[in-house]
Amino acid sequence: MTSQQSYFRRALAWVVLWALTGSCIDPFEPEIDEVDTSFVVVDGFINSRGISTIKLSRTYKLSAPGQPPTETRARVLIEQEGGGSVTLTETAPGTYTSPALNLGAGTRYRLHFFTSNGREYASDYTPVKITPEIDSVEWDLGGEGVQISVSTHDATNQSRYYRWGLEETWEFTSAYRSVVEYVNNQMRPRQEDIYRCWASNTAGNIRLFSTTRLTQDVVARHQLLEIPRTATRLRLRYSVLVKQYAQTPEEYAYWDELRKNTENLGTLFDPLPSQVTGNVRCLSNPAETVLGFVGAYSVTEKRIFITSAQLPVQWYRTYLTGYENCMQIDTFKLRDVDAAFRNPALQPLEGVYTGNGVLIAYTGAARKCIDCRERGTNKRPSFWP
């Protein structure tokens, strides 16, 4: 699911929940007219210093299973005000990418696309913003865990409105290490390590900050994330890539409204979601609702690592591994090996030998406790030390 669409869907879910729990005395089932739920969603931005990736999809009912429908076979362009355009290529269903761009600060661009059913859409022309470099990404012990913060500045005082995205990656191990595998009715040394893996996550909360009330355009140690001390992410080695985006006042207001609609809806006393208006329009039918905001800016980023050796020793026993229920290891005599490990849900661990070195059995456990690929990938990331 695309990031903006996930925010829209989350806000709508809260509205439904609020409506259903609003009466504590008599059950009430409102009559709801059927409305069009298939709105175009535009997710992405014009990258002024690199490759632009735009994802086109459709909204769908909360009750519908699976992923949102993608908008395929569209003709997508990035256009400069006054002339000139770049055509994007569909590199995956509903995903369109441009060549690497180098756009001048202050020039105005928009996204313009035509869907396969003949509808025409365009975003408003928006000036290119050049995002300043990140000065530092730091971590500190605070509260009940690790706090991640960012610092940046713009000496020209031209940025003022900031948004950040986070990409987390962490190393982990499964509950048990398997050194053998059962293949083609015979046991052999395991060819691929399935004990050590890496997992990743794109932190979903919207992170914004404005320096408009400050004399200088300086962001000093603004907290982006707090990781609980028990988190699996901190057990071995953790990394976070911080991406920074300079925004126009209009785009900042758009993301701030999305943030309010998706993060400030915990009780009946919180404000109800409001209509979030982006900058994309249907030129074929101005009355049609289109979701999304397309800005034009560069991206700066910085990555940090945290190892367990840098954290308090007493935290080691508090980490949650996700394998707390993996307690049972079974032993299978040689005559039972085929019947046991023919079941893919069960995996062998190692051989059992007598004091004289004679193999008499194999130990085994549930695949979910042995194969770390169930929760990540065993392909080491290129940036991992």
PDB file of N, CA and C in Angstrom, residues 103-200:
ATOM      1  N   LEU A 103      17.084  19.800 -11.714  1.00  0.00           N
ATOM      2  CA  LEU A 103      16.196  20.935 -11.950  1.00  0.00           C
ATOM      3  C   LEU A 103      16.667  22.142 -11.150  1.00  0.00           C
ATOM      4  N   GLY A 104      16.559  23.309 -11.742  1.00  0.00           N
ATOM      5  CA  GLY A 104      17.012  24.533 -11.098  1.00  0.00           C
ATOM      6  C   GLY A 104      16.085  24.993  -9.997  1.00  0.00           C
ATOM      7  N   ALA A 105      16.665  25.514  -8.919  1.00  0.00           N
ATOM      8  CA  ALA A 105      15.872  26.031  -7.806  1.00  0.00           C
ATOM      9  C   ALA A 105      14.984  27.170  -8.281  1.00  0.00           C
ATOM     10  N   GLY A 106      13.739  27.160  -7.828  1.00  0.00           N
ATOM     11  CA  GLY A 106      12.810  28.229  -8.160  1.00  0.00           C
ATOM     12  C   GLY A 106      12.031  28.016  -9.435  1.00  0.00           C
ATOM     13  N   THR A 107      12.532  27.157 -10.346  1.00  0.00           N
ATOM     14  CA  THR A 107      11.741  26.842 -11.541  1.00  0.00           C
ATOM     15  C   THR A 107      10.510  26.048 -11.120  1.00  0.00           C
ATOM     16  N   ARG A 108       9.461  26.093 -11.931  1.00  0.00           N
ATOM     17  CA  ARG A 108       8.190  25.498 -11.526  1.00  0.00           C
ATOM     18  C   ARG A 108       7.864  24.294 -12.409  1.00  0.00           C
ATOM     19  N   TYR A 109       7.450  23.215 -11.759  1.00  0.00           N
ATOM     20  CA  TYR A 109       7.140  21.971 -12.456  1.00  0.00           C
ATOM     21  C   TYR A 109       5.819  21.404 -11.944  1.00  0.00           C
ATOM     22  N   ARG A 110       5.268  20.510 -12.758  1.00  0.00           N
ATOM     23  CA  ARG A 110       4.064  19.802 -12.335  1.00  0.00           C
ATOM     24  C   ARG A 110       4.093  18.374 -12.875  1.00  0.00           C
ATOM     25  N   LEU A 111       3.226  17.531 -12.314  1.00  0.00           N
ATOM     26  CA  LEU A 111       3.002  16.184 -12.829  1.00  0.00           C
ATOM     27  C   LEU A 111       1.755  16.216 -13.697  1.00  0.00           C
ATOM     28  N   HIS A 112       1.822  15.588 -14.863  1.00  0.00           N
ATOM     29  CA  HIS A 112       0.704  15.577 -15.811  1.00  0.00           C
ATOM     30  C   HIS A 112       0.557  14.143 -16.309  1.00  0.00           C
ATOM     31  N   PHE A 113      -0.638  13.563 -16.188  1.00  0.00           N
ATOM     32  CA  PHE A 113      -0.777  12.174 -16.639  1.00  0.00           C
ATOM     33  C   PHE A 113      -2.165  11.909 -17.205  1.00  0.00           C
ATOM     34  N   PHE A 114      -2.200  10.888 -18.037  1.00  0.00           N
ATOM     35  CA  PHE A 114      -3.428  10.441 -18.691  1.00  0.00           C
ATOM     36  C   PHE A 114      -3.626   8.963 -18.356  1.00  0.00           C
ATOM     37  N   THR A 115      -4.772   8.616 -17.796  1.00  0.00           N
ATOM     38  CA  THR A 115      -5.030   7.218 -17.463  1.00  0.00           C
ATOM     39  C   THR A 115      -5.474   6.457 -18.705  1.00  0.00           C
ATOM     40  N   SER A 116      -5.492   5.140 -18.597  1.00  0.00           N
ATOM     41  CA  SER A 116      -5.819   4.300 -19.753  1.00  0.00           C
ATOM     42  C   SER A 116      -7.264   4.463 -20.204  1.00  0.00           C
ATOM     43  N   ASN A 117      -8.120   4.999 -19.320  1.00  0.00           N
ATOM     44  CA  ASN A 117      -9.516   5.227 -19.720  1.00  0.00           C
ATOM     45  C   ASN A 117      -9.734   6.612 -20.327  1.00  0.00           C
ATOM     46  N   GLY A 118      -8.634   7.341 -20.570  1.00  0.00           N
ATOM     47  CA  GLY A 118      -8.733   8.624 -21.260  1.00  0.00           C
ATOM     48  C   GLY A 118      -8.848   9.839 -20.369  1.00  0.00           C
ATOM     49  N   ARG A 119      -8.878   9.653 -19.037  1.00  0.00           N
ATOM     50  CA  ARG A 119      -8.975  10.803 -18.137  1.00  0.00           C
ATOM     51  C   ARG A 119      -7.627  11.516 -18.033  1.00  0.00           C
ATOM     52  N   GLU A 120      -7.685  12.849 -17.897  1.00  0.00           N
ATOM     53  CA  GLU A 120      -6.478  13.675 -17.816  1.00  0.00           C
ATOM     54  C   GLU A 120      -6.378  14.307 -16.432  1.00  0.00           C
ATOM     55  N   TYR A 121      -5.181  14.260 -15.852  1.00  0.00           N
ATOM     56  CA  TYR A 121      -4.953  14.790 -14.510  1.00  0.00           C
ATOM     57  C   TYR A 121      -3.667  15.613 -14.504  1.00  0.00           C
ATOM     58  N   ALA A 122      -3.596  16.563 -13.578  1.00  0.00           N
ATOM     59  CA  ALA A 122      -2.369  17.355 -13.435  1.00  0.00           C
ATOM     60  C   ALA A 122      -2.303  17.935 -12.036  1.00  0.00           C
ATOM     61  N   SER A 123      -1.088  18.056 -11.523  1.00  0.00           N
ATOM     62  CA  SER A 123      -0.882  18.765 -10.262  1.00  0.00           C
ATOM     63  C   SER A 123      -0.666  20.241 -10.561  1.00  0.00           C
ATOM     64  N   ASP A 124      -0.756  21.070  -9.532  1.00  0.00           N
ATOM     65  CA  ASP A 124      -0.440  22.483  -9.703  1.00  0.00           C
ATOM     66  C   ASP A 124       1.067  22.634  -9.947  1.00  0.00           C
ATOM     67  N   TYR A 125       1.436  23.656 -10.712  1.00  0.00           N
ATOM     68  CA  TYR A 125       2.857  23.965 -10.841  1.00  0.00           C
ATOM     69  C   TYR A 125       3.394  24.379  -9.468  1.00  0.00           C
ATOM     70  N   THR A 126       4.557  23.860  -9.123  1.00  0.00           N
ATOM     71  CA  THR A 126       5.131  24.158  -7.815  1.00  0.00           C
ATOM     72  C   THR A 126       6.614  24.467  -7.974  1.00  0.00           C
ATOM     73  N   PRO A 127       7.146  25.422  -7.202  1.00  0.00           N
ATOM     74  CA  PRO A 127       8.563  25.773  -7.344  1.00  0.00           C
ATOM     75  C   PRO A 127       9.472  24.688  -6.775  1.00  0.00           C
ATOM     76  N   VAL A 128      10.624  24.520  -7.399  1.00  0.00           N
ATOM     77  CA  VAL A 128      11.603  23.536  -6.940  1.00  0.00           C
ATOM     78  C   VAL A 128      12.283  24.049  -5.670  1.00  0.00           C
ATOM     79  N   LYS A 129      12.320  23.193  -4.654  1.00  0.00           N
ATOM     80  CA  LYS A 129      13.021  23.495  -3.406  1.00  0.00           C
ATOM     81  C   LYS A 129      14.287  22.645  -3.343  1.00  0.00           C
ATOM     82  N   ILE A 130      15.380  23.257  -2.916  1.00  0.00           N
ATOM     83  CA  ILE A 130      16.631  22.528  -2.731  1.00  0.00           C
ATOM     84  C   ILE A 130      16.792  22.247  -1.234  1.00  0.00           C
ATOM     85  N   THR A 131      16.755  20.992  -0.871  1.00  0.00           N
ATOM     86  CA  THR A 131      16.811  20.593   0.532  1.00  0.00           C
ATOM     87  C   THR A 131      18.234  20.718   1.069  1.00  0.00           C
ATOM     88  N   PRO A 132      18.427  21.371   2.211  1.00  0.00           N
ATOM     89  CA  PRO A 132      19.780  21.476   2.773  1.00  0.00           C
ATOM     90  C   PRO A 132      20.278  20.125   3.281  1.00  0.00           C
ATOM     91  N   GLU A 133      21.581  20.007   3.432  1.00  0.00           N
ATOM     92  CA  GLU A 133      22.172  18.779   3.955  1.00  0.00           C
ATOM     93  C   GLU A 133      21.777  18.573   5.417  1.00  0.00           C
ATOM     94  N   ILE A 134      21.731  17.327   5.826  1.00  0.00           N
ATOM     95  CA  ILE A 134      21.518  17.002   7.236  1.00  0.00           C
ATOM     96  C   ILE A 134      22.837  17.206   7.977  1.00  0.00           C
ATOM     97  N   ASP A 135      22.810  17.986   9.040  1.00  0.00           N
ATOM     98  CA  ASP A 135      24.034  18.208   9.815  1.00  0.00           C
ATOM     99  C   ASP A 135      24.409  16.959  10.606  1.00  0.00           C
ATOM    100  N   SER A 136      23.433  16.362  11.258  1.00  0.00           N
ATOM    101  CA  SER A 136      23.730  15.168  12.048  1.00  0.00           C
ATOM    102  C   SER A 136      22.448  14.409  12.362  1.00  0.00           C
ATOM    103  N   VAL A 137      22.604  13.105  12.521  1.00  0.00           N
ATOM    104  CA  VAL A 137      21.564  12.253  13.099  1.00  0.00           C
ATOM    105  C   VAL A 137      22.197  11.620  14.326  1.00  0.00           C
ATOM    106  N   GLU A 138      21.592  11.805  15.481  1.00  0.00           N
ATOM    107  CA  GLU A 138      22.179  11.352  16.733  1.00  0.00           C
ATOM    108  C   GLU A 138      21.208  10.471  17.499  1.00  0.00           C
ATOM    109  N   TRP A 139      21.763   9.656  18.383  1.00  0.00           N
ATOM    110  CA  TRP A 139      20.927   8.866  19.278  1.00  0.00           C
ATOM    111  C   TRP A 139      21.386   9.066  20.715  1.00  0.00           C
ATOM    112  N   ASP A 140      20.429   8.987  21.617  1.00  0.00           N
ATOM    113  CA  ASP A 140      20.699   9.142  23.040  1.00  0.00           C
ATOM    114  C   ASP A 140      19.828   8.167  23.814  1.00  0.00           C
ATOM    115  N   LEU A 141      20.288   7.822  25.014  1.00  0.00           N
ATOM    116  CA  LEU A 141      19.457   7.055  25.927  1.00  0.00           C
ATOM    117  C   LEU A 141      18.510   8.021  26.611  1.00  0.00           C
ATOM    118  N   GLY A 142      17.232   7.714  26.579  1.00  0.00           N
ATOM    119  CA  GLY A 142      16.260   8.600  27.194  1.00  0.00           C
ATOM    120  C   GLY A 142      14.954   7.889  27.412  1.00  0.00           C
ATOM    121  N   GLY A 143      14.257   8.275  28.490  1.00  0.00           N
ATOM    122  CA  GLY A 143      12.993   7.614  28.762  1.00  0.00           C
ATOM    123  C   GLY A 143      13.227   6.136  29.009  1.00  0.00           C
ATOM    124  N   GLU A 144      12.556   5.307  28.252  1.00  0.00           N
ATOM    125  CA  GLU A 144      12.694   3.857  28.378  1.00  0.00           C
ATOM    126  C   GLU A 144      13.270   3.248  27.115  1.00  0.00           C
ATOM    127  N   GLY A 145      14.197   3.952  26.483  1.00  0.00           N
ATOM    128  CA  GLY A 145      14.764   3.397  25.266  1.00  0.00           C
ATOM    129  C   GLY A 145      15.784   4.315  24.632  1.00  0.00           C
ATOM    130  N   VAL A 146      15.824   4.264  23.303  1.00  0.00           N
ATOM    131  CA  VAL A 146      16.767   5.052  22.505  1.00  0.00           C
ATOM    132  C   VAL A 146      15.995   6.110  21.727  1.00  0.00           C
ATOM    133  N   GLN A 147      16.466   7.333  21.785  1.00  0.00           N
ATOM    134  CA  GLN A 147      15.832   8.433  21.063  1.00  0.00           C
ATOM    135  C   GLN A 147      16.718   8.852  19.892  1.00  0.00           C
ATOM    136  N   ILE A 148      16.100   8.953  18.711  1.00  0.00           N
ATOM    137  CA  ILE A 148      16.799   9.361  17.489  1.00  0.00           C
ATOM    138  C   ILE A 148      16.409  10.801  17.174  1.00  0.00           C
ATOM    139  N   SER A 149      17.400  11.659  16.921  1.00  0.00           N
ATOM    140  CA  SER A 149      17.111  13.063  16.617  1.00  0.00           C
ATOM    141  C   SER A 149      17.913  13.522  15.407  1.00  0.00           C
ATOM    142  N   VAL A 150      17.468  14.622  14.796  1.00  0.00           N
ATOM    143  CA  VAL A 150      18.099  15.160  13.598  1.00  0.00           C
ATOM    144  C   VAL A 150      18.393  16.640  13.799  1.00  0.00           C
ATOM    145  N   SER A 151      19.484  17.095  13.194  1.00  0.00           N
ATOM    146  CA  SER A 151      19.829  18.518  13.186  1.00  0.00           C
ATOM    147  C   SER A 151      20.151  18.934  11.758  1.00  0.00           C
ATOM    148  N   THR A 152      19.709  20.135  11.387  1.00  0.00           N
ATOM    149  CA  THR A 152      19.988  20.671  10.058  1.00  0.00           C
ATOM    150  C   THR A 152      19.866  22.184  10.110  1.00  0.00           C
ATOM    151  N   HIS A 153      20.311  22.843   9.051  1.00  0.00           N
ATOM    152  CA  HIS A 153      20.131  24.290   8.977  1.00  0.00           C
ATOM    153  C   HIS A 153      20.213  24.733   7.526  1.00  0.00           C
ATOM    154  N   ASP A 154      19.655  25.896   7.256  1.00  0.00           N
ATOM    155  CA  ASP A 154      19.739  26.520   5.937  1.00  0.00           C
ATOM    156  C   ASP A 154      20.232  27.944   6.137  1.00  0.00           C
ATOM    157  N   ALA A 155      21.467  28.195   5.753  1.00  0.00           N
ATOM    158  CA  ALA A 155      22.073  29.514   5.955  1.00  0.00           C
ATOM    159  C   ALA A 155      21.351  30.603   5.182  1.00  0.00           C
ATOM    160  N   THR A 156      20.628  30.224   4.120  1.00  0.00           N
ATOM    161  CA  THR A 156      19.902  31.219   3.321  1.00  0.00           C
ATOM    162  C   THR A 156      18.508  31.500   3.875  1.00  0.00           C
ATOM    163  N   ASN A 157      18.098  30.753   4.906  1.00  0.00           N
ATOM    164  CA  ASN A 157      16.760  30.901   5.504  1.00  0.00           C
ATOM    165  C   ASN A 157      15.631  30.671   4.503  1.00  0.00           C
ATOM    166  N   GLN A 158      15.862  29.794   3.522  1.00  0.00           N
ATOM    167  CA  GLN A 158      14.874  29.573   2.468  1.00  0.00           C
ATOM    168  C   GLN A 158      14.062  28.286   2.641  1.00  0.00           C
ATOM    169  N   SER A 159      14.473  27.400   3.529  1.00  0.00           N
ATOM    170  CA  SER A 159      13.781  26.108   3.640  1.00  0.00           C
ATOM    171  C   SER A 159      12.573  26.208   4.568  1.00  0.00           C
ATOM    172  N   ARG A 160      12.812  26.397   5.832  1.00  0.00           N
ATOM    173  CA  ARG A 160      11.785  26.672   6.837  1.00  0.00           C
ATOM    174  C   ARG A 160      10.828  25.506   7.127  1.00  0.00           C
ATOM    175  N   TYR A 161      10.370  24.812   6.102  1.00  0.00           N
ATOM    176  CA  TYR A 161       9.387  23.734   6.292  1.00  0.00           C
ATOM    177  C   TYR A 161      10.044  22.391   5.964  1.00  0.00           C
ATOM    178  N   TYR A 162      10.075  21.494   6.949  1.00  0.00           N
ATOM    179  CA  TYR A 162      10.801  20.238   6.798  1.00  0.00           C
ATOM    180  C   TYR A 162       9.893  19.032   7.041  1.00  0.00           C
ATOM    181  N   ARG A 163      10.189  17.984   6.303  1.00  0.00           N
ATOM    182  CA  ARG A 163       9.563  16.678   6.541  1.00  0.00           C
ATOM    183  C   ARG A 163      10.658  15.621   6.478  1.00  0.00           C
ATOM    184  N   TRP A 164      10.494  14.548   7.268  1.00  0.00           N
ATOM    185  CA  TRP A 164      11.484  13.474   7.285  1.00  0.00           C
ATOM    186  C   TRP A 164      10.817  12.117   7.101  1.00  0.00           C
ATOM    187  N   GLY A 165      11.515  11.243   6.419  1.00  0.00           N
ATOM    188  CA  GLY A 165      11.120   9.845   6.310  1.00  0.00           C
ATOM    189  C   GLY A 165      12.217   8.970   6.891  1.00  0.00           C
ATOM    190  N   LEU A 166      11.832   7.836   7.471  1.00  0.00           N
ATOM    191  CA  LEU A 166      12.790   6.944   8.114  1.00  0.00           C
ATOM    192  C   LEU A 166      12.713   5.555   7.506  1.00  0.00           C
ATOM    193  N   GLU A 167      13.874   4.969   7.235  1.00  0.00           N
ATOM    194  CA  GLU A 167      13.952   3.582   6.791  1.00  0.00           C
ATOM    195  C   GLU A 167      14.822   2.823   7.790  1.00  0.00           C
ATOM    196  N   GLU A 168      14.198   1.930   8.541  1.00  0.00           N
ATOM    197  CA  GLU A 168      14.897   1.174   9.577  1.00  0.00           C
ATOM    198  C   GLU A 168      15.332  -0.195   9.051  1.00  0.00           C
ATOM    199  N   THR A 169      16.491  -0.644   9.485  1.00  0.00           N
ATOM    200  CA  THR A 169      16.987  -1.988   9.180  1.00  0.00           C
ATOM    201  C   THR A 169      17.654  -2.532  10.435  1.00  0.00           C
ATOM    202  N   TRP A 170      17.435  -3.807  10.725  1.00  0.00           N
ATOM    203  CA  TRP A 170      18.085  -4.392  11.886  1.00  0.00           C
ATOM    204  C   TRP A 170      18.430  -5.859  11.633  1.00  0.00           C
ATOM    205  N   GLU A 171      19.472  -6.283  12.307  1.00  0.00           N
ATOM    206  CA  GLU A 171      19.956  -7.656  12.210  1.00  0.00           C
ATOM    207  C   GLU A 171      19.323  -8.475  13.332  1.00  0.00           C
ATOM    208  N   PHE A 172      18.974  -9.719  13.038  1.00  0.00           N
ATOM    209  CA  PHE A 172      18.407 -10.576  14.082  1.00  0.00           C
ATOM    210  C   PHE A 172      18.744 -12.030  13.783  1.00  0.00           C
ATOM    211  N   THR A 173      18.544 -12.877  14.756  1.00  0.00           N
ATOM    212  CA  THR A 173      18.750 -14.311  14.579  1.00  0.00           C
ATOM    213  C   THR A 173      17.494 -15.053  14.992  1.00  0.00           C
ATOM    214  N   SER A 174      17.331 -16.244  14.428  1.00  0.00           N
ATOM    215  CA  SER A 174      16.196 -17.081  14.803  1.00  0.00           C
ATOM    216  C   SER A 174      16.468 -17.729  16.161  1.00  0.00           C
ATOM    217  N   ALA A 175      15.531 -18.525  16.632  1.00  0.00           N
ATOM    218  CA  ALA A 175      15.682 -19.134  17.952  1.00  0.00           C
ATOM    219  C   ALA A 175      16.775 -20.189  17.978  1.00  0.00           C
ATOM    220  N   TYR A 176      16.904 -20.958  16.894  1.00  0.00           N
ATOM    221  CA  TYR A 176      17.855 -22.066  16.867  1.00  0.00           C
ATOM    222  C   TYR A 176      18.649 -22.043  15.562  1.00  0.00           C
ATOM    223  N   ARG A 177      19.911 -22.475  15.656  1.00  0.00           N
ATOM    224  CA  ARG A 177      20.749 -22.558  14.467  1.00  0.00           C
ATOM    225  C   ARG A 177      20.694 -23.974  13.898  1.00  0.00           C
ATOM    226  N   SER A 178      20.349 -24.083  12.632  1.00  0.00           N
ATOM    227  CA  SER A 178      20.292 -25.372  11.947  1.00  0.00           C
ATOM    228  C   SER A 178      21.550 -25.548  11.104  1.00  0.00           C
ATOM    229  N   VAL A 179      22.212 -26.701  11.264  1.00  0.00           N
ATOM    230  CA  VAL A 179      23.438 -26.952  10.502  1.00  0.00           C
ATOM    231  C   VAL A 179      23.249 -28.049   9.460  1.00  0.00           C
ATOM    232  N   VAL A 180      22.061 -28.657   9.426  1.00  0.00           N
ATOM    233  CA  VAL A 180      21.765 -29.690   8.428  1.00  0.00           C
ATOM    234  C   VAL A 180      20.404 -29.398   7.805  1.00  0.00           C
ATOM    235  N   GLU A 181      20.170 -29.987   6.643  1.00  0.00           N
ATOM    236  CA  GLU A 181      18.874 -29.858   5.986  1.00  0.00           C
ATOM    237  C   GLU A 181      18.505 -31.186   5.334  1.00  0.00           C
ATOM    238  N   TYR A 182      17.196 -31.410   5.216  1.00  0.00           N
ATOM    239  CA  TYR A 182      16.694 -32.660   4.647  1.00  0.00           C
ATOM    240  C   TYR A 182      16.220 -32.375   3.229  1.00  0.00           C
ATOM    241  N   VAL A 183      16.963 -32.893   2.242  1.00  0.00           N
ATOM    242  CA  VAL A 183      16.685 -32.619   0.836  1.00  0.00           C
ATOM    243  C   VAL A 183      16.723 -33.934   0.060  1.00  0.00           C
ATOM    244  N   ASN A 184      15.687 -34.150  -0.757  1.00  0.00           N
ATOM    245  CA  ASN A 184      15.626 -35.368  -1.592  1.00  0.00           C
ATOM    246  C   ASN A 184      15.823 -36.640  -0.766  1.00  0.00           C
ATOM    247  N   ASN A 185      15.110 -36.665   0.364  1.00  0.00           N
ATOM    248  CA  ASN A 185      15.087 -37.855   1.230  1.00  0.00           C
ATOM    249  C   ASN A 185      16.431 -38.192   1.863  1.00  0.00           C
ATOM    250  N   GLN A 186      17.278 -37.190   1.989  1.00  0.00           N
ATOM    251  CA  GLN A 186      18.533 -37.448   2.685  1.00  0.00           C
ATOM    252  C   GLN A 186      19.006 -36.190   3.410  1.00  0.00           C
ATOM    253  N   MET A 187      19.745 -36.415   4.490  1.00  0.00           N
ATOM    254  CA  MET A 187      20.265 -35.321   5.288  1.00  0.00           C
ATOM    255  C   MET A 187      21.635 -34.903   4.747  1.00  0.00           C
ATOM    256  N   ARG A 188      21.867 -33.587   4.730  1.00  0.00           N
ATOM    257  CA  ARG A 188      23.150 -33.067   4.261  1.00  0.00           C
ATOM    258  C   ARG A 188      23.471 -31.782   5.017  1.00  0.00           C
ATOM    259  N   PRO A 189      24.739 -31.335   4.993  1.00  0.00           N
ATOM    260  CA  PRO A 189      25.075 -30.054   5.631  1.00  0.00           C
ATOM    261  C   PRO A 189      24.266 -28.916   4.990  1.00  0.00           C
ATOM    262  N   ARG A 190      23.790 -28.019   5.816  1.00  0.00           N
ATOM    263  CA  ARG A 190      22.964 -26.923   5.290  1.00  0.00           C
ATOM    264  C   ARG A 190      23.785 -26.022   4.380  1.00  0.00           C
ATOM    265  N   GLN A 191      23.235 -25.730   3.201  1.00  0.00           N
ATOM    266  CA  GLN A 191      23.939 -24.940   2.193  1.00  0.00           C
ATOM    267  C   GLN A 191      23.762 -23.432   2.386  1.00  0.00           C
ATOM    268  N   GLU A 192      22.690 -23.042   3.037  1.00  0.00           N
ATOM    269  CA  GLU A 192      22.374 -21.615   3.167  1.00  0.00           C
ATOM    270  C   GLU A 192      22.087 -21.281   4.623  1.00  0.00           C
ATOM    271  N   ASP A 193      22.679 -20.198   5.088  1.00  0.00           N
ATOM    272  CA  ASP A 193      22.472 -19.779   6.472  1.00  0.00           C
ATOM    273  C   ASP A 193      21.062 -19.216   6.640  1.00  0.00           C
ATOM    274  N   ILE A 194      20.288 -19.830   7.511  1.00  0.00           N
ATOM    275  CA  ILE A 194      18.937 -19.329   7.781  1.00  0.00           C
ATOM    276  C   ILE A 194      18.797 -18.926   9.247  1.00  0.00           C
ATOM    277  N   TYR A 195      19.936 -18.718   9.893  1.00  0.00           N
ATOM    278  CA  TYR A 195      19.940 -18.322  11.304  1.00  0.00           C
ATOM    279  C   TYR A 195      20.022 -16.805  11.456  1.00  0.00           C
ATOM    280  N   ARG A 196      20.803 -16.142  10.608  1.00  0.00           N
ATOM    281  CA  ARG A 196      21.016 -14.695  10.702  1.00  0.00           C
ATOM    282  C   ARG A 196      20.328 -14.000   9.535  1.00  0.00           C
ATOM    283  N   CYS A 197      19.491 -13.024   9.855  1.00  0.00           N
ATOM    284  CA  CYS A 197      18.730 -12.304   8.825  1.00  0.00           C
ATOM    285  C   CYS A 197      18.688 -10.814   9.135  1.00  0.00           C
ATOM    286  N   TRP A 198      18.083 -10.086   8.203  1.00  0.00           N
ATOM    287  CA  TRP A 198      17.873  -8.649   8.356  1.00  0.00           C
ATOM    288  C   TRP A 198      16.422  -8.326   8.025  1.00  0.00           C
ATOM    289  N   ALA A 199      15.840  -7.463   8.825  1.00  0.00           N
ATOM    290  CA  ALA A 199      14.472  -7.005   8.592  1.00  0.00           C
ATOM    291  C   ALA A 199      14.497  -5.499   8.385  1.00  0.00           C
ATOM    292  N   SER A 200      13.482  -4.984   7.732  1.00  0.00           N
ATOM    293  CA  SER A 200      13.422  -3.545   7.474  1.00  0.00           C
ATOM    294  C   SER A 200      11.997  -3.047   7.635  1.00  0.00           C
TER     295      SER A 200
END
